[in-house]
Amino acid sequence: MWSTLKVFHSDFGQRDGFVPPDAFSWKTCMRTVWVTDSRIHPERISLPQNWEVKTGYEAYRLLLEIISGLRSKLFGETEVLAQFRQRFQELPDSAFGEYVAKLRDNLIEDCRSLRSGYLQNLGEQSYGGLAQKYISGSNVPVREISLLGTGQLAEKMVPWLKSGGRRVKVVGRNPDRLDFFADSFSVSSQLWEDWSPQGEAWVIASPVPMGPWQNRLRPGDLVLDFREVPLETSWPAGVVYVSFAEMMSSLKETEERTKRVREELDVVLAHLLEERELEAHQFVFGWEDLPCPSF
């Protein structure tokens, strides 16, 4: 059924300039994906640097690997599936939208199969859980946290950060998102320009430079930085700063198990794709039989 699927994908920092026509976008802080079909987008495009294009069942496999957390820095992480679900509820009211809805449902079904069979008990599988690990292990008890960012990553972290009765303040630029956090999670919120840190822990979940606030940090303060690329060259002496790269490095004890799981999943994914291809031969009526689909 997915022989004509086409997917453009990039997980590099500079990726906002590429916008293929007649495609459905999905963007997270880690990657950008454009979903389309080779019948409504048949031409070859000269891709910018650090972009890839997949077609057919290779495109389906790419999407499945992404939503299952197999393409994430934190192998097997769970937040990306929730982000996928949220974005793929907002589909075009058209034949193409129905096609993407079917794609979404197939991917979620296969993702559940992978997660239940192969992605359990791998250690930390969410960025919120990873943050919780460092906060709970801090030498100084953490009672208050400033969560810097209002995107999907921050949204998934809040329940973890609030555990143990911690007070969480969400800091961001978008007043509507700040209101959403305050109403949905019973946290306090503040605009960036009004934020005045008072010794609480920082969890950075947005690609913003922190230099203007660094002088408010004191020795022993905890900073967890979930930006893939830090925007500062140094941090004040005595601050307990943990970069995203350090967090990933700390998970090395699970690397051998992860390697074995990856090898097993190569076979499992091949089998799933084969089943989807066989399923397509029985599909008689539907959007993919139309000669000229459109938005």
GROMACS .gro file of C-alpha atoms in nm:
model
  295
    1MET     CA    1   0.000   0.000   0.000
    2TRP     CA    2   0.291   0.234   0.062
    3SER     CA    3   0.482   0.175  -0.260
    4THR     CA    4   0.432   0.538  -0.369
    5LEU     CA    5   0.499   0.699  -0.030
    6LYS     CA    6   0.770   0.967  -0.033
    7VAL     CA    7   0.938   1.115   0.277
    8PHE     CA    8   1.194   1.396   0.309
    9HIS     CA    9   1.385   1.398   0.638
   10SER     CA   10   1.658   1.589   0.820
   11ASP     CA   11   1.780   1.583   1.180
   12PHE     CA   12   2.052   1.847   1.139
   13GLY     CA   13   2.042   2.193   1.296
   14GLN     CA   14   1.982   2.411   0.990
   15ARG     CA   15   1.675   2.267   0.815
   16ASP     CA   16   1.407   2.538   0.799
   17GLY     CA   17   1.469   2.655   0.443
   18PHE     CA   18   1.352   2.341   0.263
   19VAL     CA   19   0.976   2.331   0.193
   20PRO     CA   20   0.868   2.079  -0.074
   21PRO     CA   21   0.529   2.160  -0.230
   22ASP     CA   22   0.224   1.940  -0.171
   23ALA     CA   23   0.362   1.773   0.140
   24PHE     CA   24   0.255   1.734   0.502
   25SER     CA   25   0.509   1.854   0.758
   26TRP     CA   26   0.603   1.724   1.100
   27LYS     CA   27   0.861   1.919   1.298
   28THR     CA   28   1.014   1.854   1.638
   29CYS     CA   29   1.311   2.012   1.813
   30MET     CA   30   1.523   1.721   1.684
   31ARG     CA   31   1.408   1.671   1.323
   32THR     CA   32   1.186   1.779   1.033
   33VAL     CA   33   0.983   1.536   0.820
   34TRP     CA   34   0.782   1.606   0.504
   35VAL     CA   35   0.536   1.336   0.395
   36THR     CA   36   0.400   1.321   0.040
   37ASP     CA   37   0.339   1.076  -0.244
   38SER     CA   38   0.530   1.022  -0.567
   39ARG     CA   39   0.208   1.057  -0.772
   40ILE     CA   40   0.140   1.410  -0.649
   41HIS     CA   41   0.509   1.490  -0.614
   42PRO     CA   42   0.676   1.292  -0.897
   43GLU     CA   43   0.960   1.530  -0.981
   44ARG     CA   44   1.311   1.492  -0.850
   45ILE     CA   45   1.423   1.770  -0.618
   46SER     CA   46   1.776   1.888  -0.559
   47LEU     CA   47   1.802   1.833  -0.185
   48PRO     CA   48   1.982   2.077   0.043
   49GLN     CA   49   2.278   1.945   0.237
   50ASN     CA   50   2.193   1.708   0.525
   51TRP     CA   51   1.852   1.611   0.384
   52GLU     CA   52   1.752   1.261   0.271
   53VAL     CA   53   1.459   1.132   0.066
   54LYS     CA   54   1.309   0.786   0.091
   55THR     CA   55   1.035   0.633  -0.124
   56GLY     CA   56   0.803   0.336  -0.097
   57TYR     CA   57   0.852   0.093   0.187
   58GLU     CA   58   1.192   0.240   0.270
   59ALA     CA   59   1.005   0.564   0.347
   60TYR     CA   60   0.760   0.368   0.564
   61ARG     CA   61   1.050   0.206   0.748
   62LEU     CA   62   1.212   0.545   0.810
   63LEU     CA   63   0.893   0.681   0.967
   64LEU     CA   64   0.849   0.367   1.176
   65GLU     CA   65   1.206   0.389   1.305
   66ILE     CA   66   1.156   0.756   1.395
   67ILE     CA   67   0.830   0.715   1.590
   68SER     CA   68   0.962   0.403   1.766
   69GLY     CA   69   1.263   0.600   1.893
   70LEU     CA   70   1.514   0.401   1.688
   71ARG     CA   71   1.645   0.720   1.524
   72SER     CA   72   1.659   0.918   1.849
   73LYS     CA   73   1.974   1.002   2.041
   74LEU     CA   74   1.809   0.832   2.338
   75PHE     CA   75   1.748   0.491   2.180
   76GLY     CA   76   1.388   0.376   2.215
   77GLU     CA   77   1.267   0.704   2.368
   78THR     CA   78   0.892   0.743   2.405
   79GLU     CA   79   0.822   1.116   2.364
   80VAL     CA   80   0.853   1.109   1.985
   81LEU     CA   81   0.548   0.882   1.947
   82ALA     CA   82   0.334   1.126   2.145
   83GLN     CA   83   0.459   1.411   1.925
   84PHE     CA   84   0.375   1.210   1.613
   85ARG     CA   85   0.023   1.135   1.738
   86GLN     CA   86  -0.043   1.499   1.817
   87ARG     CA   87   0.074   1.632   1.481
   88PHE     CA   88  -0.095   1.362   1.273
   89GLN     CA   89  -0.436   1.443   1.420
   90GLU     CA   90  -0.432   1.768   1.223
   91LEU     CA   91  -0.470   1.631   0.869
   92PRO     CA   92  -0.598   1.793   0.547
   93ASP     CA   93  -0.968   1.742   0.479
   94SER     CA   94  -0.905   1.567   0.148
   95ALA     CA   95  -0.830   1.233  -0.013
   96PHE     CA   96  -0.465   1.288   0.071
   97GLY     CA   97  -0.559   1.349   0.434
   98GLU     CA   98  -0.737   1.012   0.444
   99TYR     CA   99  -0.426   0.851   0.297
  100VAL     CA  100  -0.205   1.007   0.567
  101ALA     CA  101  -0.454   0.897   0.835
  102LYS     CA  102  -0.422   0.537   0.716
  103LEU     CA  103  -0.044   0.576   0.716
  104ARG     CA  104  -0.057   0.709   1.074
  105ASP     CA  105  -0.272   0.418   1.193
  106ASN     CA  106  -0.046   0.156   1.031
  107LEU     CA  107   0.264   0.315   1.181
  108ILE     CA  108   0.116   0.331   1.532
  109GLU     CA  109   0.009  -0.033   1.508
  110ASP     CA  110   0.358  -0.144   1.402
  111CYS     CA  111   0.524   0.082   1.659
  112ARG     CA  112   0.322  -0.083   1.937
  113SER     CA  113   0.437  -0.422   1.814
  114LEU     CA  114   0.803  -0.314   1.820
  115ARG     CA  115   0.781  -0.147   2.159
  116SER     CA  116   0.600  -0.432   2.333
  117GLY     CA  117   0.828  -0.698   2.189
  118TYR     CA  118   1.172  -0.539   2.181
  119LEU     CA  119   1.192  -0.195   2.344
  120GLN     CA  120   1.108  -0.267   2.705
  121ASN     CA  121   1.355  -0.246   2.997
  122LEU     CA  122   1.623  -0.058   2.806
  123GLY     CA  123   1.691   0.186   3.088
  124GLU     CA  124   1.588   0.550   3.049
  125GLN     CA  125   1.348   0.577   2.754
  126SER     CA  126   1.224   0.932   2.789
  127TYR     CA  127   1.393   1.268   2.826
  128GLY     CA  128   1.174   1.339   3.126
  129GLY     CA  129   1.298   1.018   3.287
  130LEU     CA  130   1.655   1.116   3.208
  131ALA     CA  131   1.604   1.456   3.372
  132GLN     CA  132   1.450   1.285   3.674
  133LYS     CA  133   1.758   1.065   3.706
  134TYR     CA  134   1.993   1.364   3.740
  135ILE     CA  135   1.760   1.568   3.958
  136SER     CA  136   1.704   1.279   4.200
  137GLY     CA  137   2.078   1.209   4.208
  138SER     CA  138   2.176   1.568   4.283
  139ASN     CA  139   2.390   1.621   4.592
  140VAL     CA  140   2.162   1.908   4.691
  141PRO     CA  141   1.787   1.832   4.706
  142VAL     CA  142   1.603   2.003   4.418
  143ARG     CA  143   1.279   2.166   4.527
  144GLU     CA  144   1.228   2.421   4.250
  145ILE     CA  145   1.291   2.402   3.874
  146SER     CA  146   1.275   2.650   3.590
  147LEU     CA  147   1.182   2.467   3.268
  148LEU     CA  148   1.308   2.680   2.981
  149GLY     CA  149   1.095   2.625   2.672
  150THR     CA  150   0.731   2.567   2.582
  151GLY     CA  151   0.758   2.312   2.300
  152GLN     CA  152   0.661   1.947   2.289
  153LEU     CA  153   0.977   1.833   2.464
  154ALA     CA  154   0.904   2.062   2.759
  155GLU     CA  155   0.542   1.945   2.765
  156LYS     CA  156   0.644   1.581   2.802
  157MET     CA  157   0.895   1.663   3.075
  158VAL     CA  158   0.663   1.849   3.311
  159PRO     CA  159   0.504   1.546   3.484
  160TRP     CA  160   0.850   1.403   3.555
  161LEU     CA  161   0.983   1.733   3.689
  162LYS     CA  162   0.683   1.782   3.918
  163SER     CA  163   0.720   1.441   4.081
  164GLY     CA  164   0.817   1.443   4.445
  165GLY     CA  165   0.629   1.767   4.503
  166ARG     CA  166   0.877   1.988   4.317
  167ARG     CA  167   0.764   2.334   4.211
  168VAL     CA  168   0.806   2.397   3.838
  169LYS     CA  169   0.807   2.728   3.657
  170VAL     CA  170   0.782   2.725   3.275
  171VAL     CA  171   0.962   3.009   3.098
  172GLY     CA  172   0.899   3.098   2.734
  173ARG     CA  173   0.810   3.357   2.471
  174ASN     CA  174   0.462   3.241   2.369
  175PRO     CA  175   0.190   3.365   2.611
  176ASP     CA  176  -0.066   3.115   2.478
  177ARG     CA  177   0.168   2.823   2.540
  178LEU     CA  178   0.251   2.955   2.886
  179ASP     CA  179  -0.121   2.970   2.965
  180PHE     CA  180  -0.155   2.613   2.836
  181PHE     CA  181   0.115   2.488   3.072
  182ALA     CA  182  -0.032   2.675   3.368
  183ASP     CA  183  -0.384   2.542   3.303
  184SER     CA  184  -0.288   2.185   3.206
  185PHE     CA  185  -0.017   2.111   3.461
  186SER     CA  186  -0.080   2.354   3.749
  187VAL     CA  187   0.265   2.508   3.716
  188SER     CA  188   0.366   2.872   3.730
  189SER     CA  189   0.479   3.046   3.411
  190GLN     CA  190   0.674   3.352   3.310
  191LEU     CA  191   0.785   3.531   2.994
  192TRP     CA  192   1.156   3.525   2.917
  193GLU     CA  193   1.190   3.900   2.964
  194ASP     CA  194   1.039   3.879   3.313
  195TRP     CA  195   1.230   3.573   3.431
  196SER     CA  196   1.458   3.630   3.728
  197PRO     CA  197   1.615   3.303   3.850
  198GLN     CA  198   1.658   3.268   4.224
  199GLY     CA  199   1.883   2.964   4.267
  200GLU     CA  200   1.646   2.697   4.132
  201ALA     CA  201   1.759   2.418   3.899
  202TRP     CA  202   1.741   2.487   3.525
  203VAL     CA  203   1.618   2.242   3.263
  204ILE     CA  204   1.689   2.385   2.917
  205ALA     CA  205   1.446   2.250   2.658
  206SER     CA  206   1.468   2.526   2.398
  207PRO     CA  207   1.752   2.638   2.166
  208VAL     CA  208   1.805   2.976   2.330
  209PRO     CA  209   2.134   3.136   2.446
  210MET     CA  210   2.160   3.138   2.825
  211GLY     CA  211   2.447   3.389   2.853
  212PRO     CA  212   2.231   3.680   2.978
  213TRP     CA  213   2.125   3.478   3.284
  214GLN     CA  214   2.447   3.296   3.370
  215ASN     CA  215   2.550   3.555   3.627
  216ARG     CA  216   2.246   3.453   3.835
  217LEU     CA  217   2.385   3.104   3.891
  218ARG     CA  218   2.562   3.011   4.211
  219PRO     CA  219   2.805   2.728   4.293
  220GLY     CA  220   2.613   2.404   4.332
  221ASP     CA  221   2.320   2.508   4.111
  222LEU     CA  222   2.209   2.234   3.869
  223VAL     CA  223   2.168   2.296   3.494
  224LEU     CA  224   2.043   2.017   3.267
  225ASP     CA  225   2.090   2.115   2.903
  226PHE     CA  226   1.881   1.921   2.648
  227ARG     CA  227   2.001   2.130   2.352
  228GLU     CA  228   2.196   1.918   2.107
  229VAL     CA  229   2.432   2.210   2.046
  230PRO     CA  230   2.504   2.437   2.346
  231LEU     CA  231   2.523   2.808   2.262
  232GLU     CA  232   2.769   2.902   2.540
  233THR     CA  233   3.142   2.842   2.553
  234SER     CA  234   3.163   2.810   2.931
  235TRP     CA  235   2.961   2.811   3.254
  236PRO     CA  236   3.035   2.976   3.589
  237ALA     CA  237   3.271   2.790   3.821
  238GLY     CA  238   3.104   2.552   4.061
  239VAL     CA  239   2.780   2.519   3.863
  240VAL     CA  240   2.673   2.157   3.810
  241TYR     CA  241   2.623   2.174   3.434
  242VAL     CA  242   2.523   1.856   3.247
  243SER     CA  243   2.518   1.874   2.868
  244PHE     CA  244   2.301   1.658   2.643
  245ALA     CA  245   2.617   1.487   2.516
  246GLU     CA  246   2.715   1.396   2.874
  247MET     CA  247   2.369   1.254   2.940
  248MET     CA  248   2.394   1.034   2.633
  249SER     CA  249   2.743   0.922   2.731
  250SER     CA  250   2.617   0.821   3.075
  251LEU     CA  251   2.397   0.556   2.916
  252LYS     CA  252   2.690   0.353   2.787
  253GLU     CA  253   2.616   0.070   3.028
  254THR     CA  254   2.314  -0.020   2.814
  255GLU     CA  255   2.505  -0.009   2.484
  256GLU     CA  256   2.559  -0.386   2.455
  257ARG     CA  257   2.192  -0.460   2.510
  258THR     CA  258   2.098  -0.180   2.271
  259LYS     CA  259   2.330  -0.323   2.006
  260ARG     CA  260   2.165  -0.663   2.033
  261VAL     CA  261   1.820  -0.508   2.012
  262ARG     CA  262   1.920  -0.311   1.700
  263GLU     CA  263   2.036  -0.632   1.533
  264GLU     CA  264   1.713  -0.812   1.620
  265LEU     CA  265   1.506  -0.520   1.497
  266ASP     CA  266   1.666  -0.526   1.152
  267VAL     CA  267   1.505  -0.866   1.099
  268VAL     CA  268   1.176  -0.764   1.263
  269LEU     CA  269   1.145  -0.447   1.054
  270ALA     CA  270   1.211  -0.639   0.734
  271HIS     CA  271   0.932  -0.881   0.829
  272LEU     CA  272   0.689  -0.599   0.910
  273LEU     CA  273   0.756  -0.431   0.576
  274GLU     CA  274   0.705  -0.759   0.394
  275GLU     CA  275   0.368  -0.799   0.566
  276ARG     CA  276   0.266  -0.446   0.466
  277GLU     CA  277   0.362  -0.513   0.104
  278LEU     CA  278   0.162  -0.836   0.097
  279GLU     CA  279  -0.130  -0.652   0.251
  280ALA     CA  280  -0.120  -0.402  -0.037
  281HIS     CA  281  -0.196  -0.672  -0.293
  282GLN     CA  282  -0.537  -0.719  -0.131
  283PHE     CA  283  -0.620  -0.347  -0.134
  284VAL     CA  284  -0.866  -0.295  -0.419
  285PHE     CA  285  -1.052   0.029  -0.365
  286GLY     CA  286  -0.907   0.340  -0.206
  287TRP     CA  287  -0.709   0.657  -0.249
  288GLU     CA  288  -0.399   0.489  -0.386
  289ASP     CA  289  -0.599   0.359  -0.687
  290LEU     CA  290  -0.692   0.710  -0.795
  291PRO     CA  291  -0.492   0.833  -1.096
  292CYS     CA  292  -0.465   1.194  -0.987
  293PRO     CA  293  -0.475   1.243  -0.608
  294SER     CA  294  -0.457   1.591  -0.467
  295PHE     CA  295  -0.483   1.798  -0.156
   0.00000   0.00000   0.00000
